[in-house]
PDB file of C-alpha atoms in Angstrom:
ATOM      1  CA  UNK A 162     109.952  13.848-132.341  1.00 51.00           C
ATOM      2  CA  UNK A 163     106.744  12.688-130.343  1.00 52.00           C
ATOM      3  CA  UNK A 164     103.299  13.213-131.689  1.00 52.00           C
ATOM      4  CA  UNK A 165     101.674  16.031-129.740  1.00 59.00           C
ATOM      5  CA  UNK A 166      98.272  15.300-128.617  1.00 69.00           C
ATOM      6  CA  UNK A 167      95.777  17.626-130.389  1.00 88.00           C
ATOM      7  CA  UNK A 168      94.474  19.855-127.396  1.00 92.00           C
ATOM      8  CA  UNK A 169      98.201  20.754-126.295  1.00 93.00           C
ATOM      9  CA  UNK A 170      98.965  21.197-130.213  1.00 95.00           C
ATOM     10  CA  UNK A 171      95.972  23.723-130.274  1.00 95.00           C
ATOM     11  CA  UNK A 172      97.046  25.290-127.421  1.00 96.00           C
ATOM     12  CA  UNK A 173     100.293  26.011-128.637  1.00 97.00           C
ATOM     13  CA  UNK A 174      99.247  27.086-132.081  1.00 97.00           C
ATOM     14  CA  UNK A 175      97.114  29.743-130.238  1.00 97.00           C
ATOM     15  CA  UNK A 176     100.258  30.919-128.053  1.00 98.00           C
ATOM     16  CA  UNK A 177     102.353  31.160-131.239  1.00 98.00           C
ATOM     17  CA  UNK A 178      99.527  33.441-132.540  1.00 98.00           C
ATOM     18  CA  UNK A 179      98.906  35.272-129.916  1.00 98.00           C
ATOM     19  CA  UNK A 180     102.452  36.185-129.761  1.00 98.00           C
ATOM     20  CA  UNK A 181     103.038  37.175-133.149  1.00 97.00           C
ATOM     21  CA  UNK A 182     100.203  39.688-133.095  1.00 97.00           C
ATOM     22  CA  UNK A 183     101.932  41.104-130.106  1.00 97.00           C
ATOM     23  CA  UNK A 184     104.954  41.565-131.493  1.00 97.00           C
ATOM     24  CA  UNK A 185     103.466  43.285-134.549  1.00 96.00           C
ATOM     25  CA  UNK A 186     102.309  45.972-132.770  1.00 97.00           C
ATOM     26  CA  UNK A 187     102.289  49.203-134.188  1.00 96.00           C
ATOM     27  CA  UNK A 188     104.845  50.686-132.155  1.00 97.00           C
ATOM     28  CA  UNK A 189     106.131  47.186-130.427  1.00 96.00           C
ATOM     29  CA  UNK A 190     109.409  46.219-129.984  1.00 95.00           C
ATOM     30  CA  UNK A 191     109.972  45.342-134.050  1.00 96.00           C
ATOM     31  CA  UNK A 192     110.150  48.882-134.754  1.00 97.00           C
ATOM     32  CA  UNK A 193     112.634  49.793-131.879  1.00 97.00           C
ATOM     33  CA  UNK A 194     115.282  51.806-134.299  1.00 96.00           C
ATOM     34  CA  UNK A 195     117.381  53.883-131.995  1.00 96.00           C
ATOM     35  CA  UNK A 196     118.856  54.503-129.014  1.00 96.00           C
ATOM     36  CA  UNK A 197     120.696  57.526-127.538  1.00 96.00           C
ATOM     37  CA  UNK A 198     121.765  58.849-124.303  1.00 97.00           C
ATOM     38  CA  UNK A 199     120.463  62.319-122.848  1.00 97.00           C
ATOM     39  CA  UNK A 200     123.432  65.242-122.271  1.00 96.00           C
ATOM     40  CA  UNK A 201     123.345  67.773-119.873  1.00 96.00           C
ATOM     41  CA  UNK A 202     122.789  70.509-122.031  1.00 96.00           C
ATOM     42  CA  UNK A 203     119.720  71.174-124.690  1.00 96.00           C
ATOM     43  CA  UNK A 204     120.829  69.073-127.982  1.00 97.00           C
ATOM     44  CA  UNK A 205     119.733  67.360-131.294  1.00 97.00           C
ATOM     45  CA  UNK A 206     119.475  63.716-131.582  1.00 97.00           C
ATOM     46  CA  UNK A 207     120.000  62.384-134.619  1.00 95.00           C
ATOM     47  CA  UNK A 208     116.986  61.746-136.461  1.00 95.00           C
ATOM     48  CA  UNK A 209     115.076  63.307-133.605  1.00 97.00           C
ATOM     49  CA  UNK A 210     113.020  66.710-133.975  1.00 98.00           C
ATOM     50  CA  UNK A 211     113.476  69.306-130.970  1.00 98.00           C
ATOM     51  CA  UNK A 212     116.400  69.995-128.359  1.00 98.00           C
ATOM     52  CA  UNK A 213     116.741  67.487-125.652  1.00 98.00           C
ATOM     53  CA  UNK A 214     118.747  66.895-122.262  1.00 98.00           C
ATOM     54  CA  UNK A 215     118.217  66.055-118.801  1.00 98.00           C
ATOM     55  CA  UNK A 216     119.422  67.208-114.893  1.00 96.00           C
ATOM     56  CA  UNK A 217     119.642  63.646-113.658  1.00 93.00           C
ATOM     57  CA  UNK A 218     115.987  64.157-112.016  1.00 96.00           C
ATOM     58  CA  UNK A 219     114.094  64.984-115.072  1.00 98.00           C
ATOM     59  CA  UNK A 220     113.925  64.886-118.923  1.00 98.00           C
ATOM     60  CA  UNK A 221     113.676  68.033-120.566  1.00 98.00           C
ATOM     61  CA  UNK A 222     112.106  68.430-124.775  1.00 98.00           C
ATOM     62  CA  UNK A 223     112.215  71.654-126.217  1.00 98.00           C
ATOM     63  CA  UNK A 224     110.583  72.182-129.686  1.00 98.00           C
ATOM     64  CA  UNK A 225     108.137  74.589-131.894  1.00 97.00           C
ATOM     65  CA  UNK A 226     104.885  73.519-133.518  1.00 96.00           C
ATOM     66  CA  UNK A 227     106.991  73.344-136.888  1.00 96.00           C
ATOM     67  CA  UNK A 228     109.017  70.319-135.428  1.00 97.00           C
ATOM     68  CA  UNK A 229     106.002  68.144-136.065  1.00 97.00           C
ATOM     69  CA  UNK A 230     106.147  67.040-132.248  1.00 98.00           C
ATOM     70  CA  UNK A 231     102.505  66.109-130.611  1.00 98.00           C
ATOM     71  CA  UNK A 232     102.349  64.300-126.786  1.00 98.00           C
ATOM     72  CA  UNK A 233     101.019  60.640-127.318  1.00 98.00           C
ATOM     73  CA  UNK A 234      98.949  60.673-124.316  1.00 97.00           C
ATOM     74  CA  UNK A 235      96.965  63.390-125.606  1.00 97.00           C
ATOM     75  CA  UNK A 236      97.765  64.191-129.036  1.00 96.00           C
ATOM     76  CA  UNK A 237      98.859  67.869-128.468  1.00 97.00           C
ATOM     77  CA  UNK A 238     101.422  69.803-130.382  1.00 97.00           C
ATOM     78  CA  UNK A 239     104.484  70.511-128.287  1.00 98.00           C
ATOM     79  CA  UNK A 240     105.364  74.429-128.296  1.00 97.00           C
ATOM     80  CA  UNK A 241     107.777  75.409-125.932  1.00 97.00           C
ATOM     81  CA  UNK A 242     109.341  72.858-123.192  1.00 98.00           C
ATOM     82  CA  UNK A 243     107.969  69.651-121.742  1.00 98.00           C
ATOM     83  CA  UNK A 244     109.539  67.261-118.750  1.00 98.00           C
ATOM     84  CA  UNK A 245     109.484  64.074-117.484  1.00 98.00           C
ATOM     85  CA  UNK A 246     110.862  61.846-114.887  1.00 98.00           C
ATOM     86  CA  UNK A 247     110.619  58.679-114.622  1.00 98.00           C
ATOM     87  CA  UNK A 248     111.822  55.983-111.900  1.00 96.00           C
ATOM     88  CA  UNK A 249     114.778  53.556-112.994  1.00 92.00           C
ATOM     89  CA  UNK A 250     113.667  50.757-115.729  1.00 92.00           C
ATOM     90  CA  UNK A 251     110.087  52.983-116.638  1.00 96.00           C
ATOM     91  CA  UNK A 252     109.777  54.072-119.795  1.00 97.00           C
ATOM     92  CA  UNK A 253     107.314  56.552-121.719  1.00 98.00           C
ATOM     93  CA  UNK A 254     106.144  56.705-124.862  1.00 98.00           C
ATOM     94  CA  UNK A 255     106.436  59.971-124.867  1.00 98.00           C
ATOM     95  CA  UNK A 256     106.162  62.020-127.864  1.00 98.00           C
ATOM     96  CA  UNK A 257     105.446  61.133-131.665  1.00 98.00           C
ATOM     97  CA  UNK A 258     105.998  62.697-135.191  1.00 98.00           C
ATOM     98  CA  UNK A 259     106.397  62.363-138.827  1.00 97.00           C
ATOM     99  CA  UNK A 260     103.916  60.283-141.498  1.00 96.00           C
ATOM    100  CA  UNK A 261     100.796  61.328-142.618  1.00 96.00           C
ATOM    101  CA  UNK A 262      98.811  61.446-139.294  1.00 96.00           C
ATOM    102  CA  UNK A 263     102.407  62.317-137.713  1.00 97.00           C
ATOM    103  CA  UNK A 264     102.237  59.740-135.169  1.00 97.00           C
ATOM    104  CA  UNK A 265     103.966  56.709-137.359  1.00 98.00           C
ATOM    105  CA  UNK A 266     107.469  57.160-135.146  1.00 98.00           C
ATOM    106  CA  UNK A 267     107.187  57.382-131.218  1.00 98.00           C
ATOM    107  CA  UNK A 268     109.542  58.462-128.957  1.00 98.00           C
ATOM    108  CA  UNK A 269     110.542  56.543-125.935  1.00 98.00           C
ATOM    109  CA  UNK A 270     111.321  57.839-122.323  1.00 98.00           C
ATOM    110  CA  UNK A 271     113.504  55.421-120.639  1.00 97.00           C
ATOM    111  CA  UNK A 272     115.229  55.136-117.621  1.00 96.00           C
ATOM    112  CA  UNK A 273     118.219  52.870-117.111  1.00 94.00           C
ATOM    113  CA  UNK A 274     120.580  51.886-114.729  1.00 89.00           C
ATOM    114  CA  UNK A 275     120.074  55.978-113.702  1.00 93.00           C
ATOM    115  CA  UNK A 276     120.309  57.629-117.161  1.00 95.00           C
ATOM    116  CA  UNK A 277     117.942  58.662-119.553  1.00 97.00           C
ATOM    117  CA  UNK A 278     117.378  57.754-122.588  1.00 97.00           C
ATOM    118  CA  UNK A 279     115.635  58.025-125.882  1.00 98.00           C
ATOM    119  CA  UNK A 280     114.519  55.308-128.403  1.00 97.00           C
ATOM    120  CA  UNK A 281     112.760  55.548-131.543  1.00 98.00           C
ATOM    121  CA  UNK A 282     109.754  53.156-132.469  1.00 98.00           C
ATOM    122  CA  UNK A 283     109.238  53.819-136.121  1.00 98.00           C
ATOM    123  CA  UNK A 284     105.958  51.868-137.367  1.00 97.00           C
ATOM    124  CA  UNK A 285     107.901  51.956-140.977  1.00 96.00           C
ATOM    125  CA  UNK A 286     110.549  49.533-139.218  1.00 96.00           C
ATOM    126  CA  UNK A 287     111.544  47.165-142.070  1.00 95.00           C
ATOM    127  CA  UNK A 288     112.377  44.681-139.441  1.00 95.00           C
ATOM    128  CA  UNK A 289     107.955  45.053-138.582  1.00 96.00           C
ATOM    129  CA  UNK A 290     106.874  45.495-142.175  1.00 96.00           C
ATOM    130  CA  UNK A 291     108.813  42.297-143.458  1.00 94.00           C
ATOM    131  CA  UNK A 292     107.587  40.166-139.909  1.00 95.00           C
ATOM    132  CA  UNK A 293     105.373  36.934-140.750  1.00 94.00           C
ATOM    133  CA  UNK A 294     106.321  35.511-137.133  1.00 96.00           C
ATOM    134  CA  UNK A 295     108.976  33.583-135.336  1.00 97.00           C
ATOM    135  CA  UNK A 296     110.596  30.643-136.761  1.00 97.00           C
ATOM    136  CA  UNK A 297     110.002  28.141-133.822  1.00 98.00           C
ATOM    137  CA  UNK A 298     110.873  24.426-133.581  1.00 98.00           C
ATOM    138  CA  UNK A 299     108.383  21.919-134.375  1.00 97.00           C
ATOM    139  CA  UNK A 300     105.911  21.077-131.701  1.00 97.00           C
ATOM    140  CA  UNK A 301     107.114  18.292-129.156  1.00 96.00           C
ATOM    141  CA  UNK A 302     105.544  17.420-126.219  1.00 96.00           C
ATOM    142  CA  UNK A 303     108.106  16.291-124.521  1.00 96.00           C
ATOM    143  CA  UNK A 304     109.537  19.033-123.707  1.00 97.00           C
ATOM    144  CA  UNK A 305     106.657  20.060-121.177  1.00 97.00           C
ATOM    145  CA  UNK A 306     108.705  18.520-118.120  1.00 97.00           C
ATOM    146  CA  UNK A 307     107.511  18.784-114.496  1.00 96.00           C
ATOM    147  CA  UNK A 308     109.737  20.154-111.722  1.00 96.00           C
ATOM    148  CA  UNK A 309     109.747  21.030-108.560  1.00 97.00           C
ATOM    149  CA  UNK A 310     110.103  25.249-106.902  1.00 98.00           C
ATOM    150  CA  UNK A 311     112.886  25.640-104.275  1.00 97.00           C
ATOM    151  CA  UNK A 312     111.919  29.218-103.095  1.00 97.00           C
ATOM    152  CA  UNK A 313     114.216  31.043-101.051  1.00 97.00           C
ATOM    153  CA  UNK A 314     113.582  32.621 -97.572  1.00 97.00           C
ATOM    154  CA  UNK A 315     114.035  36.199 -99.202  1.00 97.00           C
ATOM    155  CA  UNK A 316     114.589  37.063-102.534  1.00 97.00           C
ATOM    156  CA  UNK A 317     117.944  37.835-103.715  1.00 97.00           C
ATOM    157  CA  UNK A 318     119.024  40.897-105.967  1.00 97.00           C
ATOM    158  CA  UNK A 319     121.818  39.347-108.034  1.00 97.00           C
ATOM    159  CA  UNK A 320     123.460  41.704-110.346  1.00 96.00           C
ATOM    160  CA  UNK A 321     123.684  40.591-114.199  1.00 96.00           C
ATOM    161  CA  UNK A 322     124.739  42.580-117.507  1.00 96.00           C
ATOM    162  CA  UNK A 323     121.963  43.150-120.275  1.00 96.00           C
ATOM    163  CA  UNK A 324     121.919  43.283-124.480  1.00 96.00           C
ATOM    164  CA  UNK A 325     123.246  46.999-124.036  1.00 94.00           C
ATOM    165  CA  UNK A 326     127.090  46.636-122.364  1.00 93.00           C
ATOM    166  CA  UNK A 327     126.356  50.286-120.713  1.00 91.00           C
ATOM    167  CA  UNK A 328     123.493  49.108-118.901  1.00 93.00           C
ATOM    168  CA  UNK A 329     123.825  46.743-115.580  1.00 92.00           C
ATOM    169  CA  UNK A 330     121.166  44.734-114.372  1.00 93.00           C
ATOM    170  CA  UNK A 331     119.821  42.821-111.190  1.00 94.00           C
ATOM    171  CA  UNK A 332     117.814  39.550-111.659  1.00 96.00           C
ATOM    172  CA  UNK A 333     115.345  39.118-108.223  1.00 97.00           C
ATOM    173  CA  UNK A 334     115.956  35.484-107.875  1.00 97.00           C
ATOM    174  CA  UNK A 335     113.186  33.814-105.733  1.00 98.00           C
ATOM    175  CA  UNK A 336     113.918  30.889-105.765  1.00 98.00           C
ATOM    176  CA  UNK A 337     115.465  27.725-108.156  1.00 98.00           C
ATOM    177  CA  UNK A 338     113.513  25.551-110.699  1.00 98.00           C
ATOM    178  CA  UNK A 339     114.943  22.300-110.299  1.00 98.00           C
ATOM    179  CA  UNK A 340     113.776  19.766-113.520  1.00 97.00           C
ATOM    180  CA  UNK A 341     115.299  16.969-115.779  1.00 96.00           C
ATOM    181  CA  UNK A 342     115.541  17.590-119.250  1.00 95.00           C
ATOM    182  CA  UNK A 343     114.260  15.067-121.565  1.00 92.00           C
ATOM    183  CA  UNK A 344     116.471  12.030-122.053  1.00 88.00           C
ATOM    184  CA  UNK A 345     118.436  13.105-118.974  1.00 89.00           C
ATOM    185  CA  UNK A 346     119.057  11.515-115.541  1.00 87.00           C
ATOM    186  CA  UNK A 347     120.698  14.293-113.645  1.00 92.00           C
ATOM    187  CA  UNK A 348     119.046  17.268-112.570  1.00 95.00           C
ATOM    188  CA  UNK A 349     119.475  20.830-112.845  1.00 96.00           C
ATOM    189  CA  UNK A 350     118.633  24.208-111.154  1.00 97.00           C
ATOM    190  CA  UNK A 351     117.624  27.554-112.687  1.00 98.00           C
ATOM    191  CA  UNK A 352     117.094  30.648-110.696  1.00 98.00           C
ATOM    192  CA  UNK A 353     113.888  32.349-111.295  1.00 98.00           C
ATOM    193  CA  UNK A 354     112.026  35.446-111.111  1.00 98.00           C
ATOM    194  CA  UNK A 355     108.458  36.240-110.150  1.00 96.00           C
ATOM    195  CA  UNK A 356     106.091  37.517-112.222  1.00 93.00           C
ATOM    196  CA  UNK A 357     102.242  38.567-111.332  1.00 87.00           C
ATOM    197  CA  UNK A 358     100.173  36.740-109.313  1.00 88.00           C
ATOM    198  CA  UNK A 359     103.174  34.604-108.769  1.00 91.00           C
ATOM    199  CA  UNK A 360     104.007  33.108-111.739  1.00 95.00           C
ATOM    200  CA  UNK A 361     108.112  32.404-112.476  1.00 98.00           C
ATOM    201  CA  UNK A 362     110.065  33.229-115.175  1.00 98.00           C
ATOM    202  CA  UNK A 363     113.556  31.549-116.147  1.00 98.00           C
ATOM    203  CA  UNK A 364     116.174  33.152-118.616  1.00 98.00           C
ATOM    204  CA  UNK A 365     118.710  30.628-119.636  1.00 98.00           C
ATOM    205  CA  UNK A 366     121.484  29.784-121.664  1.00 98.00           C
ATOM    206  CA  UNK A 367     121.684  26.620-123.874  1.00 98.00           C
ATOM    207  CA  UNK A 368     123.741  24.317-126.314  1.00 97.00           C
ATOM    208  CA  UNK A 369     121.515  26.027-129.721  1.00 98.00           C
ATOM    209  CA  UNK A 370     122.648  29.339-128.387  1.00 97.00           C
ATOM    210  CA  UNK A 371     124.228  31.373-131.417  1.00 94.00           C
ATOM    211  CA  UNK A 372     123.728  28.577-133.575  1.00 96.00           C
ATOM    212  CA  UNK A 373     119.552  27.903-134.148  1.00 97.00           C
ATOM    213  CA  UNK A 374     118.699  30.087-131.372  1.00 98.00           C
ATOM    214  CA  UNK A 375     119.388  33.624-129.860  1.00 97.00           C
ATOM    215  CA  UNK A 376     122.028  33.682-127.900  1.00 97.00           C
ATOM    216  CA  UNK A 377     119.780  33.380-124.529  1.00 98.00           C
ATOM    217  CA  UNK A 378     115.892  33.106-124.330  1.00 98.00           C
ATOM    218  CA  UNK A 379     113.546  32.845-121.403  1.00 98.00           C
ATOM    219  CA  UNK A 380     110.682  30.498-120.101  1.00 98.00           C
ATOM    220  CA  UNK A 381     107.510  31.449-117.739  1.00 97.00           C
ATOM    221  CA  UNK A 382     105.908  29.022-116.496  1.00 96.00           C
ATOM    222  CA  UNK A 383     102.326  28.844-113.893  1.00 95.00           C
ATOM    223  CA  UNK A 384     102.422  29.657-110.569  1.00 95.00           C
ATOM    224  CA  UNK A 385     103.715  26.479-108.673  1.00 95.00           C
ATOM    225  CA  UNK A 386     101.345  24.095-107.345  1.00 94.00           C
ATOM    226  CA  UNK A 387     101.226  23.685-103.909  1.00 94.00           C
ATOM    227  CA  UNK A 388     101.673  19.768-103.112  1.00 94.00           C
ATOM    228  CA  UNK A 389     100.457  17.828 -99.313  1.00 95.00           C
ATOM    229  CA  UNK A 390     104.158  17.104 -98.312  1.00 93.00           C
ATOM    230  CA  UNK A 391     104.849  20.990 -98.636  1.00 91.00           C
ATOM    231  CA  UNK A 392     107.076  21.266-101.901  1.00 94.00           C
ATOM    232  CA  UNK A 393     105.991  22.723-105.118  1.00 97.00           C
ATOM    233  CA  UNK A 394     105.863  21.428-108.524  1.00 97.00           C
ATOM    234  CA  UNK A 395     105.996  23.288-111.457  1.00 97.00           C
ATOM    235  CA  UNK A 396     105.512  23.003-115.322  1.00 97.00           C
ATOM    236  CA  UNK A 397     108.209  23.951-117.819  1.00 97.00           C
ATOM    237  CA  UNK A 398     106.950  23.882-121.491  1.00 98.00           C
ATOM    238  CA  UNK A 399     109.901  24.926-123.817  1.00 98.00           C
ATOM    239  CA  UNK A 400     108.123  24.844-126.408  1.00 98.00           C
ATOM    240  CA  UNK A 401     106.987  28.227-125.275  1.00 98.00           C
ATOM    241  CA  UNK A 402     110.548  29.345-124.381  1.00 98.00           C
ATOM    242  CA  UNK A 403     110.737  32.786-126.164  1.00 98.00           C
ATOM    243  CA  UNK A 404     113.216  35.294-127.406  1.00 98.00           C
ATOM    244  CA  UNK A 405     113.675  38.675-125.505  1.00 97.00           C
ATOM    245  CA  UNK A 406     113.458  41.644-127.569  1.00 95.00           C
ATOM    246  CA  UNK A 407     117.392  42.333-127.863  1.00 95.00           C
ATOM    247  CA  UNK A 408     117.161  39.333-130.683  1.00 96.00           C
ATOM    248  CA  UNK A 409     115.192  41.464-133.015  1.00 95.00           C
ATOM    249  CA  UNK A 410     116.765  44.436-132.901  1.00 94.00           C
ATOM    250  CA  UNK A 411     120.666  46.393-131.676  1.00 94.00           C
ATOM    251  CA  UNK A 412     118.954  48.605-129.247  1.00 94.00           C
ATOM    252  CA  UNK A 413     117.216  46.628-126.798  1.00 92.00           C
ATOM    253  CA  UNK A 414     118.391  46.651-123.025  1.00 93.00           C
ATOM    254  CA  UNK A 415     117.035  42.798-122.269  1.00 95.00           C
ATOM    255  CA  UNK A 416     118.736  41.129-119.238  1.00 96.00           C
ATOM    256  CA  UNK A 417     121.029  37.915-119.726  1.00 97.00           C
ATOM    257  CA  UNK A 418     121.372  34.979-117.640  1.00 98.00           C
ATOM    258  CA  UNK A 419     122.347  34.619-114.169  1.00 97.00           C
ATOM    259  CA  UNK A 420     125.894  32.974-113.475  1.00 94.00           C
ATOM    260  CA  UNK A 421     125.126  29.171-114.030  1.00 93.00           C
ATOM    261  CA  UNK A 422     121.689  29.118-115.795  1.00 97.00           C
ATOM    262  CA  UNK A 423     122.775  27.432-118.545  1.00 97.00           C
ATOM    263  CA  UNK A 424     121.609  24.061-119.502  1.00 97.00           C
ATOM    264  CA  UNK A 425     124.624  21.479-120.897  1.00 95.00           C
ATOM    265  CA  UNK A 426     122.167  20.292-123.714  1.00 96.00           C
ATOM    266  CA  UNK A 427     120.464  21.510-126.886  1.00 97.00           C
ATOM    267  CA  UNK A 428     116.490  22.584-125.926  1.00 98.00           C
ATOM    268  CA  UNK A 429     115.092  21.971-129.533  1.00 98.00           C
ATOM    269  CA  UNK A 430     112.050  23.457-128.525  1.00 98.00           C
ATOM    270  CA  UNK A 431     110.454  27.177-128.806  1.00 98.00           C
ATOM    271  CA  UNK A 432     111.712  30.168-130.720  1.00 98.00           C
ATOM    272  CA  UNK A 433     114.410  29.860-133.122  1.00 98.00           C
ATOM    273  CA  UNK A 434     116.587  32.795-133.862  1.00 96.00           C
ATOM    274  CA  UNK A 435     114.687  35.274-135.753  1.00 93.00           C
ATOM    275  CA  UNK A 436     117.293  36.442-138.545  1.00 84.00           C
ATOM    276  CA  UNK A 437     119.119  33.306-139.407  1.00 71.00           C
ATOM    277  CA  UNK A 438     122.040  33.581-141.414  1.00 62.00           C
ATOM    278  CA  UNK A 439     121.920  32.071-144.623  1.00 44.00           C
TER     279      UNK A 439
END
């Protein structure tokens, strides 16, 4: 391992912390703790107050004030029948209940691959309240490699399977991320998504998977820089490759690699799986 220089050392130290506070959010993705389908007709969910289903357009929640049920948004006691529809991959935190202020679990709206959905966010999670942060591999600078963007004339829908084996995906592949990894002479291409203001993000398979790591994570990375002969270069620093939320709990619905973005090596670098077996 390389000594990192101090200001890229600080600034990862402050990513790692920043993302740890995110993740223990009240109601953030550690305290996911359910998931279940919506029927047709008015049912229970398990561990759910009130009777739910859904006509394909909308979400439907019946329940009485003694259910315990209050709207998030505005805190007010359901009594009687509320809907909701939602466009595919939105979700809604939509209702809350039990604990002392009845707001420590939340119910999730979510729409996928055309269904709806529910998921519980419990703020009692044991998988939250035991959380003192990702194991991650030491620091190493040189695994910040430079690269160059090959965007595409259009973007491409290319469909992938997620964490849940009932929901499809599509990956919007912009363009490829073509790098060397460290120690390597040959190079190799990952597609890549867009994010806002025109960042990219790369999910990818490698050699650690199911053994120190998850069994895929994912990299963003700044916008590409413009260069005078009219390519792009780009910065990959996997030591901020990160774990999708399907690694820390059953009932995530996190998309997996495109076909071929896998890298033939182990990347040492970033989050390590967060539940390692002992």
């Amino acid at each position: 391992m390389t000594t990192a220089p101090d200001a890229k050392l600080e600034r990862w130290q402050r990513f790692r912390a920043n993302r740890n506070n995110a993740l223990a959010a009240r109601h953030g993705w550690l305290t996911l703790t359910s998931f279940a389908w919506l029927g047709e007709s008015p049912a229970a969910v398990e561990g759910i107050p009130g009777l739910w289903s859904t006509d394909g357009t909308t979400a439907a929640l019946t329940a009485v004030p003694a259910d315990g049920l209050s709207l998030v948004e505005t805190g007010a006691p359901v009594d009687g029948t509320v809907t909701a529809a939602l466009a595919d991959e939105e979700s809604l935190m939509w209702v809350q209940f039990g604990g002392p202020d009845g707001d420590q679990v939340v119910v999730e709206l979510a729409m996928r691959a055309g269904r709806y959905a529910l998921r519980t966010r419990d703020a009692g999670s044991p998988v939250l309240t035991g959380f003192d942060g990702v194991p991650t591999f030491p620091y190493d600078p040189a695994w910040e490699v430079t690269g160059r963007f090959e965007p595409y004339t259009e973007p491409v829908d290319v469909p992938i399977s997620t964490a849940n084996p009932l929901v499809d995906g599509v990956h919007r592949s912009v363009g490829e991320v073509v790098f060397r990894l460290p120690g390597s002479s040959h190079e190799v291409r990952l597609q890549a998504e867009e994010e806002k203001l025109g960042a990219l993000t790369v999910t990818f398979h490698d050699e650690t998977n199911g053994d120190t790591t998850d069994d895929w994570r994912k990299l963003s990375m700044p916008r590409p820089r413009p260069n005078p002969d009219g390519t792009f270069s780009v910065v990959l620093d996997f030591n901020r490759a990160i774990n999708y939320p399907s690694a820390f709990t059953p009932y995530g619905t996190c998309p997996m690699p495109v076909r071929n973005n896998s890298l033939d090596a182990r990347v040492e670098a970033g989050e390590k799986r967060p539940f390692p077996e002992d």
